[in-house]
PDB file of C-alpha atoms in Angstrom:
ATOM      1  CA  UNK A1011       9.056-150.086-105.785  1.00  0.00           C
ATOM      2  CA  UNK A1012      11.069-146.872-107.100  1.00  0.00           C
ATOM      3  CA  UNK A1013      13.316-145.950-104.232  1.00  0.00           C
ATOM      4  CA  UNK A1014      14.700-142.877-106.006  1.00  0.00           C
ATOM      5  CA  UNK A1015      14.079-139.628-104.043  1.00  0.00           C
ATOM      6  CA  UNK A1016      13.681-137.334-107.227  1.00  0.00           C
ATOM      7  CA  UNK A1017      11.568-137.698-110.197  1.00  0.00           C
ATOM      8  CA  UNK A1018      13.383-138.666-113.896  1.00  0.00           C
ATOM      9  CA  UNK A1019      13.676-135.631-116.000  1.00  0.00           C
ATOM     10  CA  UNK A1020      10.940-135.307-118.569  1.00  0.00           C
ATOM     11  CA  UNK A1021      12.377-133.515-121.299  1.00  0.00           C
ATOM     12  CA  UNK A1022      12.975-133.583-125.184  1.00  0.00           C
ATOM     13  CA  UNK A1023      15.165-131.223-126.628  1.00  0.00           C
ATOM     14  CA  UNK A1024      14.975-131.540-130.466  1.00  0.00           C
ATOM     15  CA  UNK A1025      14.925-127.650-131.096  1.00  0.00           C
ATOM     16  CA  UNK A1026      17.697-125.362-129.831  1.00  0.00           C
ATOM     17  CA  UNK A1027      16.719-122.216-130.630  1.00  0.00           C
ATOM     18  CA  UNK A1028      12.758-121.134-130.482  1.00  0.00           C
ATOM     19  CA  UNK A1029      13.103-117.202-130.898  1.00  0.00           C
ATOM     20  CA  UNK A1030      10.895-116.813-128.106  1.00  0.00           C
ATOM     21  CA  UNK A1031      13.521-115.147-125.797  1.00  0.00           C
ATOM     22  CA  UNK A1032      14.412-112.469-128.243  1.00  0.00           C
ATOM     23  CA  UNK A1033      12.630-109.844-126.220  1.00  0.00           C
ATOM     24  CA  UNK A1034      14.681-110.365-123.207  1.00  0.00           C
ATOM     25  CA  UNK A1035      12.077-112.486-121.271  1.00  0.00           C
ATOM     26  CA  UNK A1036      12.461-116.311-120.451  1.00  0.00           C
ATOM     27  CA  UNK A1037      10.089-118.771-118.446  1.00  0.00           C
ATOM     28  CA  UNK A1038      10.467-120.331-115.238  1.00  0.00           C
ATOM     29  CA  UNK A1039       9.663-124.018-114.391  1.00  0.00           C
ATOM     30  CA  UNK A1040       6.055-122.946-113.735  1.00  0.00           C
ATOM     31  CA  UNK A1041       5.762-121.299-117.049  1.00  0.00           C
ATOM     32  CA  UNK A1042       5.803-117.855-115.687  1.00  0.00           C
ATOM     33  CA  UNK A1043       7.387-115.148-117.888  1.00  0.00           C
ATOM     34  CA  UNK A1044      10.315-113.143-116.217  1.00  0.00           C
ATOM     35  CA  UNK A1045      13.008-110.742-117.387  1.00  0.00           C
ATOM     36  CA  UNK A1046      16.338-112.457-118.385  1.00  0.00           C
ATOM     37  CA  UNK A1047      17.992-110.176-115.835  1.00  0.00           C
ATOM     38  CA  UNK A1048      15.719-111.219-113.172  1.00  0.00           C
ATOM     39  CA  UNK A1049      17.587-112.121-109.839  1.00  0.00           C
ATOM     40  CA  UNK A1050      16.060-115.876-109.899  1.00  0.00           C
ATOM     41  CA  UNK A1051      17.496-116.275-113.543  1.00  0.00           C
ATOM     42  CA  UNK A1052      20.950-114.560-112.246  1.00  0.00           C
ATOM     43  CA  UNK A1053      21.150-117.099-109.470  1.00  0.00           C
ATOM     44  CA  UNK A1054      20.566-120.277-111.576  1.00  0.00           C
ATOM     45  CA  UNK A1055      22.603-118.732-114.354  1.00  0.00           C
ATOM     46  CA  UNK A1056      25.642-118.405-111.930  1.00  0.00           C
ATOM     47  CA  UNK A1057      24.829-122.105-110.657  1.00  0.00           C
ATOM     48  CA  UNK A1058      25.069-123.283-114.446  1.00  0.00           C
ATOM     49  CA  UNK A1059      28.467-121.445-114.637  1.00  0.00           C
ATOM     50  CA  UNK A1060      29.918-122.943-111.903  1.00  0.00           C
ATOM     51  CA  UNK A1061      29.049-126.144-113.285  1.00  0.00           C
ATOM     52  CA  UNK A1062      30.917-125.548-116.482  1.00  0.00           C
ATOM     53  CA  UNK A1063      33.902-124.437-114.329  1.00  0.00           C
ATOM     54  CA  UNK A1064      33.977-127.581-112.653  1.00  0.00           C
ATOM     55  CA  UNK A1065      33.822-129.398-116.030  1.00  0.00           C
ATOM     56  CA  UNK A1066      37.157-128.079-116.636  1.00  0.00           C
ATOM     57  CA  UNK A1067      38.556-128.993-113.009  1.00  0.00           C
ATOM     58  CA  UNK A1068      37.427-132.756-113.701  1.00  0.00           C
ATOM     59  CA  UNK A1069      39.205-132.864-117.286  1.00  0.00           C
ATOM     60  CA  UNK A1070      42.450-131.637-115.399  1.00  0.00           C
ATOM     61  CA  UNK A1071      41.846-134.256-112.502  1.00  0.00           C
ATOM     62  CA  UNK A1072      42.017-137.053-115.110  1.00  0.00           C
ATOM     63  CA  UNK A1073      44.533-135.900-117.276  1.00  0.00           C
ATOM     64  CA  UNK A1074      47.301-136.004-114.426  1.00  0.00           C
ATOM     65  CA  UNK A1075      46.690-139.800-114.430  1.00  0.00           C
ATOM     66  CA  UNK A1076      47.099-139.690-110.695  1.00  0.00           C
ATOM     67  CA  UNK A1077      44.584-142.031-108.898  1.00  0.00           C
ATOM     68  CA  UNK A1078      43.678-139.773-105.978  1.00  0.00           C
ATOM     69  CA  UNK A1079      42.914-136.849-108.255  1.00  0.00           C
ATOM     70  CA  UNK A1080      40.769-139.255-110.364  1.00  0.00           C
ATOM     71  CA  UNK A1081      38.818-139.866-107.120  1.00  0.00           C
ATOM     72  CA  UNK A1082      38.563-136.282-106.814  1.00  0.00           C
ATOM     73  CA  UNK A1083      37.356-136.133-110.111  1.00  0.00           C
ATOM     74  CA  UNK A1084      34.591-138.432-109.293  1.00  0.00           C
ATOM     75  CA  UNK A1085      33.299-136.311-106.836  1.00  0.00           C
ATOM     76  CA  UNK A1086      33.352-133.080-108.739  1.00  0.00           C
ATOM     77  CA  UNK A1087      31.020-135.305-111.689  1.00  0.00           C
ATOM     78  CA  UNK A1088      28.504-135.900-108.055  1.00  0.00           C
ATOM     79  CA  UNK A1089      28.857-132.233-107.326  1.00  0.00           C
ATOM     80  CA  UNK A1090      27.876-131.442-111.076  1.00  0.00           C
ATOM     81  CA  UNK A1091      24.749-133.292-110.951  1.00  0.00           C
ATOM     82  CA  UNK A1092      24.186-131.723-107.346  1.00  0.00           C
ATOM     83  CA  UNK A1093      24.360-128.300-108.692  1.00  0.00           C
ATOM     84  CA  UNK A1094      21.930-129.159-111.644  1.00  0.00           C
ATOM     85  CA  UNK A1095      19.591-130.170-109.076  1.00  0.00           C
ATOM     86  CA  UNK A1096      20.141-126.828-107.349  1.00  0.00           C
ATOM     87  CA  UNK A1097      19.340-125.143-110.407  1.00  0.00           C
ATOM     88  CA  UNK A1098      15.906-127.238-110.736  1.00  0.00           C
ATOM     89  CA  UNK A1099      14.789-125.499-107.255  1.00  0.00           C
ATOM     90  CA  UNK A1100      15.878-121.878-108.019  1.00  0.00           C
ATOM     91  CA  UNK A1101      14.163-121.993-111.507  1.00  0.00           C
ATOM     92  CA  UNK A1102      10.661-122.941-109.686  1.00  0.00           C
ATOM     93  CA  UNK A1103       9.065-120.694-107.606  1.00  0.00           C
ATOM     94  CA  UNK A1104       7.819-121.974-104.098  1.00  0.00           C
ATOM     95  CA  UNK A1105       4.128-122.651-105.156  1.00  0.00           C
ATOM     96  CA  UNK A1106       5.266-124.524-108.135  1.00  0.00           C
ATOM     97  CA  UNK A1107       7.927-127.277-106.314  1.00  0.00           C
ATOM     98  CA  UNK A1108       6.779-130.629-106.772  1.00  0.00           C
ATOM     99  CA  UNK A1109       7.419-133.085-103.797  1.00  0.00           C
ATOM    100  CA  UNK A1110       9.898-135.319-106.100  1.00  0.00           C
ATOM    101  CA  UNK A1111      11.256-132.507-107.932  1.00  0.00           C
ATOM    102  CA  UNK A1112      15.239-132.398-107.630  1.00  0.00           C
ATOM    103  CA  UNK A1113      16.707-130.316-105.085  1.00  0.00           C
ATOM    104  CA  UNK A1114      19.837-130.534-102.547  1.00  0.00           C
ATOM    105  CA  UNK A1115      19.076-131.433 -99.258  1.00  0.00           C
ATOM    106  CA  UNK A1116      21.111-131.742 -95.833  1.00  0.00           C
ATOM    107  CA  UNK A1117      22.392-135.337 -97.196  1.00  0.00           C
ATOM    108  CA  UNK A1118      24.544-133.414 -99.840  1.00  0.00           C
ATOM    109  CA  UNK A1119      25.598-130.795 -97.193  1.00  0.00           C
ATOM    110  CA  UNK A1120      26.742-133.269 -94.850  1.00  0.00           C
ATOM    111  CA  UNK A1121      28.365-135.067 -97.508  1.00  0.00           C
ATOM    112  CA  UNK A1122      30.514-132.396 -98.335  1.00  0.00           C
ATOM    113  CA  UNK A1123      31.537-131.747 -94.681  1.00  0.00           C
ATOM    114  CA  UNK A1124      32.812-135.385 -94.660  1.00  0.00           C
ATOM    115  CA  UNK A1125      34.504-134.745 -97.528  1.00  0.00           C
ATOM    116  CA  UNK A1126      36.252-131.338 -96.413  1.00  0.00           C
ATOM    117  CA  UNK A1127      37.394-133.032 -93.132  1.00  0.00           C
ATOM    118  CA  UNK A1128      38.861-135.902 -94.905  1.00  0.00           C
ATOM    119  CA  UNK A1129      41.208-133.649 -97.109  1.00  0.00           C
ATOM    120  CA  UNK A1130      41.798-131.383 -94.688  1.00  0.00           C
ATOM    121  CA  UNK A1131      43.190-133.892 -92.423  1.00  0.00           C
ATOM    122  CA  UNK A1132      46.015-134.535 -94.963  1.00  0.00           C
ATOM    123  CA  UNK A1133      46.679-130.675 -94.728  1.00  0.00           C
ATOM    124  CA  UNK A1134      49.149-128.419 -92.779  1.00  0.00           C
ATOM    125  CA  UNK A1135      47.549-125.695 -91.201  1.00  0.00           C
ATOM    126  CA  UNK A1136      48.080-122.372 -93.216  1.00  0.00           C
ATOM    127  CA  UNK A1137      50.735-119.768 -92.004  1.00  0.00           C
ATOM    128  CA  UNK A1138      49.282-117.240 -94.230  1.00  0.00           C
ATOM    129  CA  UNK A1139      46.646-116.884 -97.070  1.00  0.00           C
ATOM    130  CA  UNK A1140      47.162-118.372-100.460  1.00  0.00           C
ATOM    131  CA  UNK A1141      47.291-117.392-103.839  1.00  0.00           C
ATOM    132  CA  UNK A1142      45.531-119.604-106.569  1.00  0.00           C
ATOM    133  CA  UNK A1143      48.264-121.186-108.339  1.00  0.00           C
ATOM    134  CA  UNK A1144      50.860-123.937-108.436  1.00  0.00           C
ATOM    135  CA  UNK A1145      49.046-126.223-110.834  1.00  0.00           C
ATOM    136  CA  UNK A1146      46.350-125.958-113.109  1.00  0.00           C
ATOM    137  CA  UNK A1147      43.950-128.008-111.223  1.00  0.00           C
ATOM    138  CA  UNK A1148      44.567-125.581-107.993  1.00  0.00           C
ATOM    139  CA  UNK A1149      43.738-122.590-110.094  1.00  0.00           C
ATOM    140  CA  UNK A1150      40.710-124.161-111.707  1.00  0.00           C
ATOM    141  CA  UNK A1151      39.122-125.003-108.380  1.00  0.00           C
ATOM    142  CA  UNK A1152      39.947-121.546-107.128  1.00  0.00           C
ATOM    143  CA  UNK A1153      38.011-120.190-110.281  1.00  0.00           C
ATOM    144  CA  UNK A1154      34.825-122.482-109.230  1.00  0.00           C
ATOM    145  CA  UNK A1155      35.306-121.331-105.718  1.00  0.00           C
ATOM    146  CA  UNK A1156      35.095-117.679-106.279  1.00  0.00           C
ATOM    147  CA  UNK A1157      31.943-118.295-108.963  1.00  0.00           C
ATOM    148  CA  UNK A1158      30.736-120.362-106.013  1.00  0.00           C
ATOM    149  CA  UNK A1159      30.922-117.601-103.776  1.00  0.00           C
ATOM    150  CA  UNK A1160      28.975-115.062-105.986  1.00  0.00           C
ATOM    151  CA  UNK A1161      26.482-117.900-106.658  1.00  0.00           C
ATOM    152  CA  UNK A1162      25.643-117.895-102.839  1.00  0.00           C
ATOM    153  CA  UNK A1163      25.545-114.095-102.755  1.00  0.00           C
ATOM    154  CA  UNK A1164      22.941-114.273-105.300  1.00  0.00           C
ATOM    155  CA  UNK A1165      20.618-116.882-103.859  1.00  0.00           C
ATOM    156  CA  UNK A1166      21.051-115.007-100.478  1.00  0.00           C
ATOM    157  CA  UNK A1167      19.841-111.968-101.946  1.00  0.00           C
ATOM    158  CA  UNK A1168      16.910-114.440-103.562  1.00  0.00           C
ATOM    159  CA  UNK A1169      15.940-115.747-100.213  1.00  0.00           C
ATOM    160  CA  UNK A1170      15.163-111.960 -99.072  1.00  0.00           C
ATOM    161  CA  UNK A1171      12.919-111.541-101.260  1.00  0.00           C
ATOM    162  CA  UNK A1172      11.047-115.066-102.382  1.00  0.00           C
ATOM    163  CA  UNK A1173      11.041-118.143-100.105  1.00  0.00           C
ATOM    164  CA  UNK A1174      14.035-120.885-100.395  1.00  0.00           C
ATOM    165  CA  UNK A1175      14.752-123.984 -98.882  1.00  0.00           C
ATOM    166  CA  UNK A1176      17.448-122.916 -96.676  1.00  0.00           C
ATOM    167  CA  UNK A1177      19.588-125.859 -97.779  1.00  0.00           C
ATOM    168  CA  UNK A1178      20.487-123.883-101.226  1.00  0.00           C
ATOM    169  CA  UNK A1179      22.545-121.208 -99.395  1.00  0.00           C
ATOM    170  CA  UNK A1180      23.938-124.254 -96.904  1.00  0.00           C
ATOM    171  CA  UNK A1181      24.955-126.208 -99.760  1.00  0.00           C
ATOM    172  CA  UNK A1182      26.862-123.356-101.995  1.00  0.00           C
ATOM    173  CA  UNK A1183      28.413-122.135 -98.723  1.00  0.00           C
ATOM    174  CA  UNK A1184      29.759-125.556 -97.901  1.00  0.00           C
ATOM    175  CA  UNK A1185      30.628-126.264-101.504  1.00  0.00           C
ATOM    176  CA  UNK A1186      32.763-123.295-101.523  1.00  0.00           C
ATOM    177  CA  UNK A1187      34.541-124.267 -98.422  1.00  0.00           C
ATOM    178  CA  UNK A1188      35.115-127.592-100.263  1.00  0.00           C
ATOM    179  CA  UNK A1189      36.682-126.066-103.392  1.00  0.00           C
ATOM    180  CA  UNK A1190      39.107-124.294-101.246  1.00  0.00           C
ATOM    181  CA  UNK A1191      40.268-127.301 -99.535  1.00  0.00           C
ATOM    182  CA  UNK A1192      40.343-129.493-102.511  1.00  0.00           C
ATOM    183  CA  UNK A1193      42.671-126.644-104.424  1.00  0.00           C
ATOM    184  CA  UNK A1194      45.062-126.920-101.800  1.00  0.00           C
ATOM    185  CA  UNK A1195      44.695-130.696-101.584  1.00  0.00           C
ATOM    186  CA  UNK A1196      45.390-131.025-105.493  1.00  0.00           C
ATOM    187  CA  UNK A1197      48.717-128.875-104.734  1.00  0.00           C
ATOM    188  CA  UNK A1198      49.492-131.495-101.911  1.00  0.00           C
ATOM    189  CA  UNK A1199      48.680-134.419-104.139  1.00  0.00           C
ATOM    190  CA  UNK A1200      51.102-132.977-106.740  1.00  0.00           C
ATOM    191  CA  UNK A1201      53.812-132.287-104.285  1.00  0.00           C
ATOM    192  CA  UNK A1202      53.787-128.804-105.194  1.00  0.00           C
ATOM    193  CA  UNK A1203      54.221-125.830-102.603  1.00  0.00           C
ATOM    194  CA  UNK A1204      51.496-123.396-102.099  1.00  0.00           C
ATOM    195  CA  UNK A1205      51.600-120.123-103.114  1.00  0.00           C
ATOM    196  CA  UNK A1206      51.455-118.027 -99.977  1.00  0.00           C
ATOM    197  CA  UNK A1207      50.444-114.283 -99.786  1.00  0.00           C
ATOM    198  CA  UNK A1208      53.224-112.170 -99.024  1.00  0.00           C
ATOM    199  CA  UNK A1209      52.578-108.523 -98.548  1.00  0.00           C
ATOM    200  CA  UNK A1210      55.876-107.290 -99.455  1.00  0.00           C
ATOM    201  CA  UNK A1211      55.777-109.062-102.578  1.00  0.00           C
ATOM    202  CA  UNK A1212      54.030-105.908-103.908  1.00  0.00           C
ATOM    203  CA  UNK A1213      55.726-103.255-106.022  1.00  0.00           C
ATOM    204  CA  UNK A1214      55.460-100.728-102.702  1.00  0.00           C
ATOM    205  CA  UNK A1215      57.175-103.630-100.703  1.00  0.00           C
ATOM    206  CA  UNK A1216      60.403-103.342-102.526  1.00  0.00           C
ATOM    207  CA  UNK A1217      60.698 -99.265-102.582  1.00  0.00           C
ATOM    208  CA  UNK A1218      64.331 -98.349-101.790  1.00  0.00           C
ATOM    209  CA  UNK A1219      64.963 -96.578 -98.162  1.00  0.00           C
ATOM    210  CA  UNK A1220      65.014 -92.883 -98.349  1.00  0.00           C
TER     211      UNK A1220
END
């Protein structure tokens, strides 16, 4: 008995260009033609962008040779698959969704929550907002966080216009929180101090008294 929740992909990518999109249109999973700047395309395109940014962070995790960061790299690999599943639903209008079509579910949201709590338990409370930096992996995870927030905004806007599973927004919301915590945790593991926001480090904060 097949216990997998989702159907396996049925694709054959033997041609890369078809010229069918030269007029500025593309097709959804159900075959409908839409403009390439349609909000649904923007939403899953931004999820795709996030996936690519996470690939950079994964490489950085493994380049450090630190076992705990390698474990984070494995988590990020899983998240990449989850984002592709999310993109599958975003590329499909509600009436065309198959019962076994790939998607994100409450299981993915709850797993992120467990991972957030585990990483956050090792961190000191923040006395200020933090700036990206300290290590490359921290900066890359912050870039991923901001792309994730943008994807979330687009999915929220799309959900106002068309029916979407509620897990799509919840997943992106939780993932952005996870990326923030993981960015802090990476610096912690590497022994790098966090870069705290200091308002008076701005140029106007050092003006001589008159």
